[in-house]
PDB file of C-alpha atoms in Angstrom:
ATOM      1  CA  ASP A1127     -56.494 -18.496  53.718  1.00  0.00           C
ATOM      2  CA  ALA A1128     -58.379 -19.525  50.592  1.00  0.00           C
ATOM      3  CA  GLY A1129     -60.181 -22.831  50.499  1.00  0.00           C
ATOM      4  CA  VAL A1130     -60.722 -24.890  47.371  1.00  0.00           C
ATOM      5  CA  THR A1131     -61.826 -22.580  44.586  1.00  0.00           C
ATOM      6  CA  GLN A1132     -63.677 -23.699  41.501  1.00  0.00           C
ATOM      7  CA  SER A1133     -64.636 -21.802  38.392  1.00  0.00           C
ATOM      8  CA  PRO A1134     -66.987 -21.081  36.885  1.00  0.00           C
ATOM      9  CA  THR A1135     -69.767 -21.484  39.461  1.00  0.00           C
ATOM     10  CA  HIS A1136     -72.450 -22.040  36.850  1.00  0.00           C
ATOM     11  CA  LEU A1137     -72.326 -22.995  33.201  1.00  0.00           C
ATOM     12  CA  ILE A1138     -74.879 -23.698  30.496  1.00  0.00           C
ATOM     13  CA  LYS A1139     -73.747 -25.649  27.445  1.00  0.00           C
ATOM     14  CA  THR A1140     -75.419 -27.222  24.433  1.00  0.00           C
ATOM     15  CA  ARG A1141     -75.291 -30.926  23.631  1.00  0.00           C
ATOM     16  CA  GLY A1142     -72.151 -31.826  21.702  1.00  0.00           C
ATOM     17  CA  GLN A1143     -70.115 -28.929  23.054  1.00  0.00           C
ATOM     18  CA  GLN A1144     -66.999 -29.186  25.154  1.00  0.00           C
ATOM     19  CA  VAL A1145     -66.441 -27.738  28.620  1.00  0.00           C
ATOM     20  CA  THR A1146     -63.437 -27.054  30.867  1.00  0.00           C
ATOM     21  CA  LEU A1147     -63.819 -26.733  34.617  1.00  0.00           C
ATOM     22  CA  ARG A1148     -61.076 -25.394  36.852  1.00  0.00           C
ATOM     23  CA  CYS A1149     -60.001 -26.044  40.415  1.00  0.00           C
ATOM     24  CA  SER A1150     -57.397 -24.507  42.697  1.00  0.00           C
ATOM     25  CA  PRO A1151     -56.657 -26.620  45.781  1.00  0.00           C
ATOM     26  CA  ILE A1152     -55.853 -25.338  49.231  1.00  0.00           C
ATOM     27  CA  SER A1153     -52.337 -23.952  49.346  1.00  0.00           C
ATOM     28  CA  GLY A1154     -49.941 -26.807  50.112  1.00  0.00           C
ATOM     29  CA  HIS A1155     -52.347 -29.532  49.022  1.00  0.00           C
ATOM     30  CA  LYS A1156     -50.936 -31.732  46.274  1.00  0.00           C
ATOM     31  CA  SER A1157     -53.902 -33.981  45.540  1.00  0.00           C
ATOM     32  CA  VAL A1158     -56.983 -33.001  43.587  1.00  0.00           C
ATOM     33  CA  SER A1159     -59.952 -35.264  42.992  1.00  0.00           C
ATOM     34  CA  TRP A1160     -62.976 -34.658  40.805  1.00  0.00           C
ATOM     35  CA  TYR A1161     -66.505 -35.844  41.580  1.00  0.00           C
ATOM     36  CA  GLN A1162     -69.808 -35.644  39.736  1.00  0.00           C
ATOM     37  CA  GLN A1163     -72.937 -35.176  41.827  1.00  0.00           C
ATOM     38  CA  VAL A1164     -76.239 -35.653  40.084  1.00  0.00           C
ATOM     39  CA  LEU A1165     -79.221 -34.136  41.878  1.00  0.00           C
ATOM     40  CA  GLY A1166     -80.425 -36.353  44.700  1.00  0.00           C
ATOM     41  CA  GLN A1167     -77.396 -38.656  44.664  1.00  0.00           C
ATOM     42  CA  GLY A1168     -74.027 -38.905  46.341  1.00  0.00           C
ATOM     43  CA  PRO A1169     -70.893 -37.668  44.582  1.00  0.00           C
ATOM     44  CA  GLN A1170     -69.318 -40.111  42.126  1.00  0.00           C
ATOM     45  CA  PHE A1171     -65.549 -40.336  41.751  1.00  0.00           C
ATOM     46  CA  ILE A1172     -64.181 -39.280  38.360  1.00  0.00           C
ATOM     47  CA  PHE A1173     -60.419 -38.758  38.773  1.00  0.00           C
ATOM     48  CA  GLN A1174     -57.679 -38.248  41.315  1.00  0.00           C
ATOM     49  CA  TYR A1175     -54.449 -36.448  40.519  1.00  0.00           C
ATOM     50  CA  TYR A1176     -51.418 -36.316  42.768  1.00  0.00           C
ATOM     51  CA  GLU A1177     -48.111 -34.682  41.933  1.00  0.00           C
ATOM     52  CA  LYS A1178     -49.401 -34.042  38.423  1.00  0.00           C
ATOM     53  CA  GLU A1179     -50.072 -37.704  37.671  1.00  0.00           C
ATOM     54  CA  GLU A1180     -53.390 -39.510  37.370  1.00  0.00           C
ATOM     55  CA  ARG A1181     -53.683 -41.816  40.387  1.00  0.00           C
ATOM     56  CA  GLY A1182     -57.223 -43.048  40.011  1.00  0.00           C
ATOM     57  CA  ARG A1183     -60.062 -43.085  37.524  1.00  0.00           C
ATOM     58  CA  GLY A1184     -63.746 -43.838  38.062  1.00  0.00           C
ATOM     59  CA  ASN A1185     -66.256 -45.405  35.686  1.00  0.00           C
ATOM     60  CA  PHE A1186     -66.628 -42.502  33.330  1.00  0.00           C
ATOM     61  CA  PRO A1187     -66.283 -42.531  29.527  1.00  0.00           C
ATOM     62  CA  ASP A1188     -63.217 -41.282  27.700  1.00  0.00           C
ATOM     63  CA  ARG A1189     -65.059 -38.042  27.013  1.00  0.00           C
ATOM     64  CA  PHE A1190     -63.931 -37.081  30.499  1.00  0.00           C
ATOM     65  CA  SER A1191     -60.295 -36.099  30.931  1.00  0.00           C
ATOM     66  CA  ALA A1192     -58.304 -34.058  33.407  1.00  0.00           C
ATOM     67  CA  ARG A1193     -54.875 -32.784  34.167  1.00  0.00           C
ATOM     68  CA  GLN A1194     -52.955 -31.217  37.013  1.00  0.00           C
ATOM     69  CA  PHE A1195     -50.524 -28.363  36.623  1.00  0.00           C
ATOM     70  CA  PRO A1196     -47.177 -27.716  38.367  1.00  0.00           C
ATOM     71  CA  ASN A1197     -48.927 -25.372  40.820  1.00  0.00           C
ATOM     72  CA  TYR A1198     -51.307 -28.297  41.654  1.00  0.00           C
ATOM     73  CA  SER A1199     -54.360 -26.642  40.148  1.00  0.00           C
ATOM     74  CA  SER A1200     -56.437 -28.871  37.917  1.00  0.00           C
ATOM     75  CA  GLU A1201     -58.771 -28.845  34.960  1.00  0.00           C
ATOM     76  CA  LEU A1202     -61.557 -31.257  34.112  1.00  0.00           C
ATOM     77  CA  ASN A1203     -62.552 -31.475  30.447  1.00  0.00           C
ATOM     78  CA  VAL A1204     -65.702 -33.029  29.123  1.00  0.00           C
ATOM     79  CA  ASN A1205     -66.149 -33.465  25.374  1.00  0.00           C
ATOM     80  CA  ALA A1206     -69.266 -34.135  23.319  1.00  0.00           C
ATOM     81  CA  LEU A1207     -71.591 -33.145  26.158  1.00  0.00           C
ATOM     82  CA  LEU A1208     -74.741 -35.166  26.751  1.00  0.00           C
ATOM     83  CA  LEU A1209     -77.862 -34.125  28.629  1.00  0.00           C
ATOM     84  CA  GLY A1210     -76.902 -36.656  31.297  1.00  0.00           C
ATOM     85  CA  ASP A1211     -73.697 -34.750  32.033  1.00  0.00           C
ATOM     86  CA  SER A1212     -75.783 -32.087  33.760  1.00  0.00           C
ATOM     87  CA  ALA A1213     -74.608 -32.160  37.363  1.00  0.00           C
ATOM     88  CA  LEU A1214     -72.655 -30.439  40.102  1.00  0.00           C
ATOM     89  CA  TYR A1215     -68.940 -31.046  39.532  1.00  0.00           C
ATOM     90  CA  LEU A1216     -66.970 -31.006  42.742  1.00  0.00           C
ATOM     91  CA  CYS A1217     -63.265 -30.687  43.252  1.00  0.00           C
ATOM     92  CA  ALA A1218     -61.706 -32.027  46.446  1.00  0.00           C
ATOM     93  CA  SER A1219     -58.209 -31.355  47.680  1.00  0.00           C
ATOM     94  CA  SER A1220     -55.954 -32.976  50.244  1.00  0.00           C
ATOM     95  CA  PHE A1221     -52.319 -32.789  51.221  1.00  0.00           C
ATOM     96  CA  ASN A1222     -51.560 -36.296  50.022  1.00  0.00           C
ATOM     97  CA  MET A1223     -53.357 -39.062  48.160  1.00  0.00           C
ATOM     98  CA  ASP A1224     -54.790 -40.831  51.155  1.00  0.00           C
ATOM     99  CA  SER A1225     -55.963 -38.163  53.540  1.00  0.00           C
ATOM    100  CA  ASN A1226     -56.646 -39.138  57.151  1.00  0.00           C
ATOM    101  CA  TYR A1227     -58.196 -35.731  57.645  1.00  0.00           C
ATOM    102  CA  GLY A1228     -60.795 -35.993  54.947  1.00  0.00           C
ATOM    103  CA  TYR A1229     -61.035 -34.086  51.747  1.00  0.00           C
ATOM    104  CA  THR A1230     -61.915 -30.420  51.417  1.00  0.00           C
ATOM    105  CA  PHE A1231     -64.477 -29.840  48.722  1.00  0.00           C
ATOM    106  CA  GLY A1232     -64.954 -26.708  46.698  1.00  0.00           C
ATOM    107  CA  SER A1233     -68.368 -25.165  46.155  1.00  0.00           C
ATOM    108  CA  GLY A1234     -68.582 -26.851  42.770  1.00  0.00           C
ATOM    109  CA  THR A1235     -69.490 -25.948  39.217  1.00  0.00           C
ATOM    110  CA  ARG A1236     -73.122 -26.400  38.301  1.00  0.00           C
ATOM    111  CA  LEU A1237     -73.189 -27.600  34.677  1.00  0.00           C
ATOM    112  CA  THR A1238     -76.432 -27.604  32.738  1.00  0.00           C
ATOM    113  CA  VAL A1239     -76.496 -29.217  29.296  1.00  0.00           C
ATOM    114  CA  VAL A1240     -79.423 -28.233  27.097  1.00  0.00           C
TER     115      VAL A1240
ATOM    116  CA  GLY B 221     -67.944 -52.855  41.676  1.00  0.00           C
ATOM    117  CA  GLN B 222     -68.079 -51.594  45.203  1.00  0.00           C
ATOM    118  CA  GLN B 223     -71.411 -50.267  46.395  1.00  0.00           C
ATOM    119  CA  VAL B 224     -72.294 -48.274  49.484  1.00  0.00           C
ATOM    120  CA  MET B 225     -75.924 -48.239  50.511  1.00  0.00           C
ATOM    121  CA  GLN B 226     -77.343 -45.769  52.979  1.00  0.00           C
ATOM    122  CA  ILE B 227     -80.676 -45.775  54.791  1.00  0.00           C
ATOM    123  CA  PRO B 228     -83.029 -44.153  55.307  1.00  0.00           C
ATOM    124  CA  GLN B 229     -83.194 -41.888  52.264  1.00  0.00           C
ATOM    125  CA  TYR B 230     -85.183 -39.274  54.187  1.00  0.00           C
ATOM    126  CA  GLN B 231     -85.731 -38.586  57.876  1.00  0.00           C
ATOM    127  CA  HIS B 232     -88.051 -35.959  59.294  1.00  0.00           C
ATOM    128  CA  VAL B 233     -87.740 -35.288  63.009  1.00  0.00           C
ATOM    129  CA  GLN B 234     -88.968 -32.795  65.548  1.00  0.00           C
ATOM    130  CA  GLU B 235     -86.298 -30.671  67.121  1.00  0.00           C
ATOM    131  CA  GLY B 236     -84.950 -32.507  70.138  1.00  0.00           C
ATOM    132  CA  GLU B 237     -85.538 -35.992  68.735  1.00  0.00           C
ATOM    133  CA  ASP B 238     -82.675 -38.318  67.893  1.00  0.00           C
ATOM    134  CA  PHE B 239     -81.591 -39.289  64.380  1.00  0.00           C
ATOM    135  CA  THR B 240     -79.635 -42.237  63.013  1.00  0.00           C
ATOM    136  CA  THR B 241     -78.416 -43.048  59.516  1.00  0.00           C
ATOM    137  CA  TYR B 242     -76.921 -46.389  58.520  1.00  0.00           C
ATOM    138  CA  CYS B 243     -74.359 -47.243  55.893  1.00  0.00           C
ATOM    139  CA  ASN B 244     -73.573 -50.664  54.375  1.00  0.00           C
ATOM    140  CA  SER B 245     -70.778 -51.554  51.996  1.00  0.00           C
ATOM    141  CA  SER B 246     -70.726 -54.523  49.645  1.00  0.00           C
ATOM    142  CA  THR B 247     -66.995 -54.943  50.340  1.00  0.00           C
ATOM    143  CA  THR B 248     -64.709 -54.592  53.345  1.00  0.00           C
ATOM    144  CA  LEU B 249     -63.520 -51.031  53.781  1.00  0.00           C
ATOM    145  CA  SER B 250     -60.112 -49.743  54.823  1.00  0.00           C
ATOM    146  CA  ASN B 251     -61.823 -46.748  56.348  1.00  0.00           C
ATOM    147  CA  ILE B 252     -65.021 -44.764  56.164  1.00  0.00           C
ATOM    148  CA  GLN B 253     -65.609 -41.034  56.187  1.00  0.00           C
ATOM    149  CA  TRP B 254     -68.732 -39.038  56.930  1.00  0.00           C
ATOM    150  CA  TYR B 255     -69.696 -35.774  55.269  1.00  0.00           C
ATOM    151  CA  LYS B 256     -72.497 -33.262  55.713  1.00  0.00           C
ATOM    152  CA  GLN B 257     -73.918 -31.264  52.827  1.00  0.00           C
ATOM    153  CA  ARG B 258     -76.196 -28.348  53.591  1.00  0.00           C
ATOM    154  CA  PRO B 259     -78.910 -27.530  51.019  1.00  0.00           C
ATOM    155  CA  GLY B 260     -77.238 -25.829  48.054  1.00  0.00           C
ATOM    156  CA  GLY B 261     -73.805 -26.448  49.533  1.00  0.00           C
ATOM    157  CA  HIS B 262     -70.910 -28.826  49.172  1.00  0.00           C
ATOM    158  CA  PRO B 263     -69.855 -31.835  51.260  1.00  0.00           C
ATOM    159  CA  VAL B 264     -68.022 -30.943  54.457  1.00  0.00           C
ATOM    160  CA  PHE B 265     -65.860 -33.538  56.184  1.00  0.00           C
ATOM    161  CA  LEU B 266     -67.051 -34.649  59.618  1.00  0.00           C
ATOM    162  CA  ILE B 267     -64.915 -37.624  60.622  1.00  0.00           C
ATOM    163  CA  GLN B 268     -62.935 -40.676  59.542  1.00  0.00           C
ATOM    164  CA  LEU B 269     -63.151 -44.127  61.139  1.00  0.00           C
ATOM    165  CA  VAL B 270     -60.395 -46.645  60.555  1.00  0.00           C
ATOM    166  CA  LYS B 271     -60.423 -49.392  63.165  1.00  0.00           C
ATOM    167  CA  SER B 272     -62.842 -52.286  63.438  1.00  0.00           C
ATOM    168  CA  GLY B 273     -65.500 -51.485  66.060  1.00  0.00           C
ATOM    169  CA  GLU B 274     -64.317 -47.882  66.401  1.00  0.00           C
ATOM    170  CA  VAL B 275     -66.619 -45.361  68.050  1.00  0.00           C
ATOM    171  CA  LYS B 276     -66.001 -41.623  67.876  1.00  0.00           C
ATOM    172  CA  LYS B 277     -67.992 -38.744  69.316  1.00  0.00           C
ATOM    173  CA  GLN B 278     -68.253 -35.109  68.326  1.00  0.00           C
ATOM    174  CA  LYS B 279     -70.514 -33.303  70.762  1.00  0.00           C
ATOM    175  CA  ARG B 280     -74.011 -34.643  69.916  1.00  0.00           C
ATOM    176  CA  LEU B 281     -72.771 -36.829  67.024  1.00  0.00           C
ATOM    177  CA  THR B 282     -71.683 -40.449  67.543  1.00  0.00           C
ATOM    178  CA  PHE B 283     -70.050 -42.407  64.746  1.00  0.00           C
ATOM    179  CA  GLN B 284     -69.535 -46.168  64.709  1.00  0.00           C
ATOM    180  CA  PHE B 285     -67.601 -48.512  62.427  1.00  0.00           C
ATOM    181  CA  GLY B 286     -68.723 -52.131  62.369  1.00  0.00           C
ATOM    182  CA  GLU B 287     -66.593 -55.054  63.509  1.00  0.00           C
ATOM    183  CA  ALA B 288     -66.404 -56.406  59.956  1.00  0.00           C
ATOM    184  CA  LYS B 289     -65.593 -52.929  58.584  1.00  0.00           C
ATOM    185  CA  LYS B 290     -68.530 -53.160  56.193  1.00  0.00           C
ATOM    186  CA  ASN B 291     -71.031 -50.974  57.977  1.00  0.00           C
ATOM    187  CA  SER B 292     -71.185 -47.723  59.871  1.00  0.00           C
ATOM    188  CA  SER B 293     -73.678 -45.461  61.529  1.00  0.00           C
ATOM    189  CA  LEU B 294     -74.097 -41.838  62.533  1.00  0.00           C
ATOM    190  CA  HIS B 295     -76.320 -40.975  65.476  1.00  0.00           C
ATOM    191  CA  ILE B 296     -77.309 -37.428  66.404  1.00  0.00           C
ATOM    192  CA  THR B 297     -78.732 -36.870  69.872  1.00  0.00           C
ATOM    193  CA  ALA B 298     -81.315 -34.141  70.443  1.00  0.00           C
ATOM    194  CA  THR B 299     -81.351 -32.724  66.928  1.00  0.00           C
ATOM    195  CA  GLN B 300     -81.282 -28.984  66.329  1.00  0.00           C
ATOM    196  CA  THR B 301     -82.397 -27.002  63.293  1.00  0.00           C
ATOM    197  CA  THR B 302     -78.731 -26.463  62.449  1.00  0.00           C
ATOM    198  CA  ASP B 303     -78.411 -30.221  61.840  1.00  0.00           C
ATOM    199  CA  VAL B 304     -80.504 -29.938  58.667  1.00  0.00           C
ATOM    200  CA  GLY B 305     -78.751 -31.293  55.587  1.00  0.00           C
ATOM    201  CA  THR B 306     -77.752 -34.463  53.793  1.00  0.00           C
ATOM    202  CA  TYR B 307     -75.406 -36.842  55.577  1.00  0.00           C
ATOM    203  CA  PHE B 308     -73.179 -39.016  53.419  1.00  0.00           C
ATOM    204  CA  CYS B 309     -70.978 -41.909  54.304  1.00  0.00           C
ATOM    205  CA  ALA B 310     -68.062 -42.519  51.953  1.00  0.00           C
ATOM    206  CA  GLY B 311     -65.969 -45.662  51.969  1.00  0.00           C
ATOM    207  CA  LYS B 312     -62.427 -46.362  50.895  1.00  0.00           C
ATOM    208  CA  THR B 313     -61.136 -49.771  49.930  1.00  0.00           C
ATOM    209  CA  GLY B 314     -57.461 -48.848  49.822  1.00  0.00           C
ATOM    210  CA  GLY B 315     -55.164 -50.687  47.467  1.00  0.00           C
ATOM    211  CA  THR B 316     -54.398 -48.756  44.315  1.00  0.00           C
ATOM    212  CA  SER B 317     -57.476 -46.568  44.670  1.00  0.00           C
ATOM    213  CA  TYR B 318     -56.069 -44.481  47.482  1.00  0.00           C
ATOM    214  CA  GLY B 319     -58.112 -41.411  46.946  1.00  0.00           C
ATOM    215  CA  LYS B 320     -61.325 -42.892  45.659  1.00  0.00           C
ATOM    216  CA  LEU B 321     -64.280 -42.360  47.925  1.00  0.00           C
ATOM    217  CA  THR B 322     -67.422 -44.345  47.196  1.00  0.00           C
ATOM    218  CA  PHE B 323     -70.334 -42.327  48.541  1.00  0.00           C
ATOM    219  CA  GLY B 324     -73.668 -43.612  49.707  1.00  0.00           C
ATOM    220  CA  GLN B 325     -76.763 -41.894  48.326  1.00  0.00           C
ATOM    221  CA  GLY B 326     -77.120 -39.906  51.517  1.00  0.00           C
ATOM    222  CA  THR B 327     -79.796 -39.381  54.145  1.00  0.00           C
ATOM    223  CA  ILE B 328     -81.670 -36.095  53.955  1.00  0.00           C
ATOM    224  CA  LEU B 329     -82.439 -34.841  57.466  1.00  0.00           C
ATOM    225  CA  THR B 330     -85.225 -32.340  58.048  1.00  0.00           C
ATOM    226  CA  VAL B 331     -85.681 -30.912  61.534  1.00  0.00           C
ATOM    227  CA  HIS B 332     -88.987 -29.281  62.419  1.00  0.00           C
ATOM    228  CA  PRO B 333     -88.765 -26.603  65.148  1.00  0.00           C
TER     229      PRO B 333
END
């Protein structure tokens, strides 16, 4: 039984470029959340999607966008990359929006902006 | 906005010693979750606390939620080398932000054999 899968695992981009990160939740899970984890800090909430609709947004600029597909997989897009966008991007899935059983995180995508 | 502070930032212990990390929120929480992240890994869910004053145990780990639902703690008895990692608390305020977890900055635990 596959867990939360994220791709790619590592990515190097140049400032100003655009990037798309992908996440497949655990089978049966309908909620996907995205977090940014800068080295040495806790994850910061970016978005939550449930049943293909945005249900929550963190304090991130409009350069960050996301969507969820009918099969509940999700993409996170970041435009006009800045050096400060370098981080581990984590996807978390749960059966519903407000999980009493915690969230299952994927292994993340390590993004480096040079 | 809501802030979750966690102390200490680092804790070095000898194997067999106890360890405690504390978490404080600037606002009242609907619940709090704890996660463990091994070096190079991703956060793994440990437990959720919901009720005021709640105490839960998992083997050597004891989790507490404060009476005012603004603070929490994780205590590990007789640490082992397998306990190494960063422990995060993550609070939820409920309302319209159902799924939003606000993480503390974590406590990095090192266990010396």
